[in-house]
Coordinates of C-alpha atoms in Angstrom, one line a residue:
Chain A
X1089 CA -22.9 -1.9 -17.1
X1090 CA -22.5 -3.9 -13.9
X1091 CA -26.2 -4.7 -13.2
X1092 CA -27.8 -8.1 -13.0
X1093 CA -27.7 -10.0 -16.3
X1094 CA -29.7 -12.9 -17.5
X1095 CA -29.4 -15.3 -20.4
X1096 CA -31.1 -16.1 -22.6
X1097 CA -33.5 -13.1 -22.9
X1098 CA -36.1 -15.2 -24.7
X1099 CA -36.6 -19.0 -24.9
X1100 CA -39.2 -20.8 -27.0
X1101 CA -39.5 -24.6 -26.3
X1102 CA -41.8 -27.4 -26.9
X1103 CA -43.8 -29.0 -24.1
X1104 CA -41.8 -31.7 -22.4
X1105 CA -38.4 -30.3 -23.1
X1106 CA -35.9 -29.2 -20.4
X1107 CA -34.7 -25.6 -20.3
X1108 CA -32.0 -23.8 -18.2
X1109 CA -31.6 -20.1 -17.5
X1110 CA -28.6 -18.3 -16.1
X1111 CA -28.4 -15.3 -13.9
X1112 CA -25.3 -13.2 -13.1
X1113 CA -25.9 -11.0 -10.1
X1114 CA -24.2 -7.7 -9.3
X1115 CA -20.6 -8.7 -8.4
X1116 CA -20.5 -7.8 -4.8
X1117 CA -24.0 -9.1 -4.0
X1118 CA -24.2 -12.3 -2.0
X1119 CA -28.0 -12.7 -2.1
X1120 CA -29.7 -13.9 -5.2
X1121 CA -33.5 -14.4 -5.8
X1122 CA -35.6 -16.0 -8.5
X1123 CA -39.1 -14.8 -9.3
X1124 CA -41.7 -15.7 -11.9
X1125 CA -44.0 -13.1 -13.4
X1126 CA -47.1 -13.8 -15.6
X1127 CA -49.0 -11.2 -17.6
X1128 CA -50.8 -8.7 -15.5
X1129 CA -49.4 -10.0 -12.2
X1130 CA -46.6 -9.0 -10.0
X1131 CA -43.5 -11.1 -9.6
X1132 CA -43.9 -14.3 -7.4
X1133 CA -41.0 -15.5 -5.3
X1134 CA -39.5 -18.8 -6.3
X1135 CA -36.3 -19.3 -4.4
X1136 CA -33.4 -17.5 -2.5
X1137 CA -29.7 -18.0 -2.1
X1138 CA -27.3 -16.6 0.3
X1139 CA -23.9 -17.3 -1.2
X1140 CA -24.1 -20.9 -2.4
X1141 CA -26.7 -21.9 0.1
X1142 CA -30.3 -22.2 -1.1
X1143 CA -32.1 -21.0 2.0
X1144 CA -35.8 -20.8 0.9
X1145 CA -38.0 -22.4 -1.8
X1146 CA -41.5 -21.4 -2.6
X1147 CA -44.2 -24.0 -2.8
X1148 CA -44.6 -22.8 -6.4
X1149 CA -41.3 -24.5 -7.1
X1150 CA -42.4 -28.0 -8.0
X1151 CA -40.1 -30.9 -8.3
X1152 CA -39.6 -30.1 -12.0
X1153 CA -37.8 -26.9 -11.0
X1154 CA -34.3 -26.8 -9.6
X1155 CA -31.9 -23.9 -8.9
X1156 CA -28.3 -23.9 -8.1
X1157 CA -25.6 -21.4 -7.3
X1158 CA -22.5 -23.6 -7.1
X1159 CA -19.8 -21.0 -6.4
X1160 CA -21.9 -18.3 -4.8
X1161 CA -21.7 -16.2 -7.9
X1162 CA -23.9 -17.0 -10.9
X1163 CA -27.1 -19.1 -10.6
X1164 CA -29.0 -21.4 -12.9
X1165 CA -32.7 -22.3 -12.9
X1166 CA -33.7 -25.5 -14.7
X1167 CA -37.2 -26.5 -15.6
X1168 CA -37.6 -30.2 -16.6
X1169 CA -40.5 -31.5 -18.7
X1170 CA -41.8 -28.1 -19.4
X1171 CA -45.6 -27.5 -19.4
X1172 CA -47.6 -24.7 -21.1
X1173 CA -48.3 -23.3 -17.6
X1174 CA -44.6 -22.6 -17.2
X1175 CA -44.8 -19.9 -19.8
X1176 CA -43.8 -16.7 -17.9
X1177 CA -41.1 -14.2 -17.4
X1178 CA -38.4 -15.5 -15.1
X1179 CA -36.7 -12.7 -13.2
X1180 CA -33.5 -12.8 -11.2
X1181 CA -32.6 -10.2 -8.5
X1182 CA -29.7 -9.7 -6.2
X1183 CA -28.9 -7.7 -3.1
X1184 CA -26.0 -7.2 -0.8
X1185 CA -25.9 -8.7 2.7
X1186 CA -27.6 -6.2 4.9
X1187 CA -28.7 -4.3 1.9
X1188 CA -32.4 -3.4 1.6
X1189 CA -32.9 -3.2 -2.1
X1190 CA -33.2 -6.0 -4.6
X1191 CA -32.1 -5.1 -8.1
X1192 CA -33.6 -7.0 -11.0
X1193 CA -32.2 -8.4 -14.2
X1194 CA -33.9 -8.0 -17.6
X1195 CA -35.6 -11.4 -17.2
X1196 CA -35.9 -14.5 -19.4
X1197 CA -39.2 -14.8 -21.2
X1198 CA -40.2 -18.5 -21.6
X1199 CA -42.8 -19.6 -24.1
X1200 CA -43.8 -23.3 -24.0
X1201 CA -45.6 -24.4 -27.1
Chain B
X1495 CA -50.7 -14.9 5.2
X1496 CA -49.8 -11.9 3.1
X1497 CA -52.1 -9.8 1.0
X1498 CA -51.3 -6.7 -1.0
X1499 CA -53.9 -4.6 -2.8
X1500 CA -53.5 -1.8 -5.3
X1501 CA -55.7 -0.4 -8.1
X1502 CA -55.4 -2.2 -11.4
X1503 CA -55.4 0.8 -13.7
X1504 CA -55.1 4.6 -13.5
X1505 CA -55.0 7.4 -16.0
X1506 CA -53.6 10.9 -15.7
X1507 CA -52.7 13.9 -17.7
X1508 CA -49.2 15.0 -18.6
X1509 CA -48.0 17.6 -16.0
X1510 CA -50.4 16.5 -13.4
X1511 CA -50.0 14.7 -10.0
X1512 CA -51.1 11.1 -9.4
X1513 CA -51.3 9.1 -6.2
X1514 CA -51.1 5.3 -6.3
X1515 CA -52.3 3.6 -3.2
X1516 CA -51.3 0.3 -1.7
X1517 CA -52.7 -1.6 1.3
X1518 CA -51.1 -4.6 2.8
X1519 CA -51.6 -7.3 5.4
X1520 CA -48.6 -9.1 6.5
X1521 CA -46.8 -10.5 9.5
X1522 CA -43.4 -9.3 10.6
X1523 CA -43.3 -6.2 8.4
X1524 CA -39.8 -5.1 7.5
X1525 CA -40.1 -2.6 4.7
X1526 CA -42.2 -1.6 1.7
X1527 CA -40.8 -1.0 -1.8
X1528 CA -42.1 0.6 -5.0
X1529 CA -40.9 -0.5 -8.4
X1530 CA -41.6 0.8 -11.8
X1531 CA -42.0 -1.7 -14.7
X1532 CA -42.3 -0.8 -18.3
X1533 CA -43.9 -3.3 -20.6
X1534 CA -41.6 -6.2 -21.3
X1535 CA -38.8 -4.9 -19.0
X1536 CA -37.6 -5.7 -15.5
X1537 CA -38.8 -3.9 -12.4
X1538 CA -36.7 -0.8 -11.5
X1539 CA -36.4 0.3 -7.9
X1540 CA -38.1 3.6 -7.0
X1541 CA -38.4 3.9 -3.3
X1542 CA -38.2 2.1 0.1
X1543 CA -40.0 2.9 3.3
X1544 CA -39.5 1.1 6.6
X1545 CA -40.6 3.9 9.0
X1546 CA -43.7 5.9 9.0
X1547 CA -43.7 9.1 7.0
X1548 CA -42.9 10.5 3.6
X1549 CA -39.7 9.8 1.6
X1550 CA -39.1 12.2 -1.3
X1551 CA -36.9 11.5 -4.3
X1552 CA -37.2 14.1 -7.1
X1553 CA -40.6 13.8 -8.7
X1554 CA -41.5 10.7 -6.8
X1555 CA -42.5 10.5 -3.1
X1556 CA -43.6 7.5 -1.1
X1557 CA -45.5 7.4 2.1
X1558 CA -46.0 4.7 4.7
X1559 CA -48.3 4.2 7.7
X1560 CA -47.5 0.9 9.4
X1561 CA -50.4 1.1 11.8
X1562 CA -52.8 1.3 8.9
X1563 CA -51.0 -1.1 6.6
X1564 CA -51.0 1.6 3.9
X1565 CA -48.6 3.2 1.5
X1566 CA -48.9 5.5 -1.5
X1567 CA -46.6 6.5 -4.3
X1568 CA -47.0 10.1 -5.5
X1569 CA -45.8 11.1 -8.9
X1570 CA -45.5 14.8 -9.7
X1571 CA -45.1 16.7 -13.0
X1572 CA -46.1 13.6 -14.9
X1573 CA -44.3 12.8 -18.2
X1574 CA -45.3 10.5 -20.9
X1575 CA -42.4 8.2 -20.0
X1576 CA -44.1 7.6 -16.6
X1577 CA -46.6 5.4 -18.4
X1578 CA -45.8 2.0 -16.8
X1579 CA -46.9 -0.4 -14.1
X1580 CA -46.1 0.5 -10.5
X1581 CA -45.5 -2.4 -8.2
X1582 CA -45.9 -2.3 -4.4
X1583 CA -43.9 -4.9 -2.6
X1584 CA -43.6 -5.8 1.0
X1585 CA -40.7 -7.5 2.8
X1586 CA -41.4 -9.4 6.0
X1587 CA -39.9 -11.9 8.3
X1588 CA -41.7 -14.7 6.6
X1589 CA -40.9 -18.3 7.0
X1590 CA -37.2 -18.8 7.7
X1591 CA -36.8 -15.0 8.3
X1592 CA -35.3 -14.3 4.9
X1593 CA -36.0 -11.1 2.9
X1594 CA -38.1 -12.2 0.0
X1595 CA -40.5 -9.6 -1.4
X1596 CA -44.2 -10.2 -1.8
X1597 CA -45.6 -8.1 -4.7
X1598 CA -49.0 -6.7 -5.5
X1599 CA -50.4 -7.2 -9.0
X1600 CA -49.3 -3.7 -10.0
X1601 CA -51.1 -0.6 -11.1
X1602 CA -50.9 0.3 -14.8
X1603 CA -50.6 4.0 -15.2
X1604 CA -51.4 5.6 -18.5
X1605 CA -50.3 9.3 -19.0
X1606 CA -52.1 11.2 -21.7
X1607 CA -51.1 14.5 -23.4

């Protein structure tokens, strides 16, 4: 299977801890997106990379959040000093340059106790 | 700003036809997407419209009217496995001109025998 993969699939942490999630996009895709989804809502855009460049960040992405894509392949999303309000599904998607469709990974479900 | 509206819930009978509507307000429209999302899983791409008219793909069809800011997803010959949330998402030339998606809250469809 060569779809988008994410790790871990589930993460339970205590408030105040730091967490890091990884996304591996479809191999030939140079665009990578992070979204956050809470129960009963659609995904909300967080940030976007084209190759290794982070080209857009949502205002939802507070200074506790940071994302990287150092070699233009996989990406990491780190949340520092987690809060209960950070509990959500974190989705990664990728698309090809000039492609129209974003393909989503299975997501990482974060629970902050 | 951007605003996407779709009904929260719908029910239908196995074998029937259901139409899920989506209205949107956005600047710089550049495409509308429909995704299917089963509970606890990632969104799966269903269809894409950028020009007015109907796009048919098997049991699923999607319609777009750009002048009315309106789209619908038509599901025919409903099966129990079609019970899921259906997400309408709009792509626009938002700040920076990059192709993030803005999602509606989703329509939860329940198919009954």
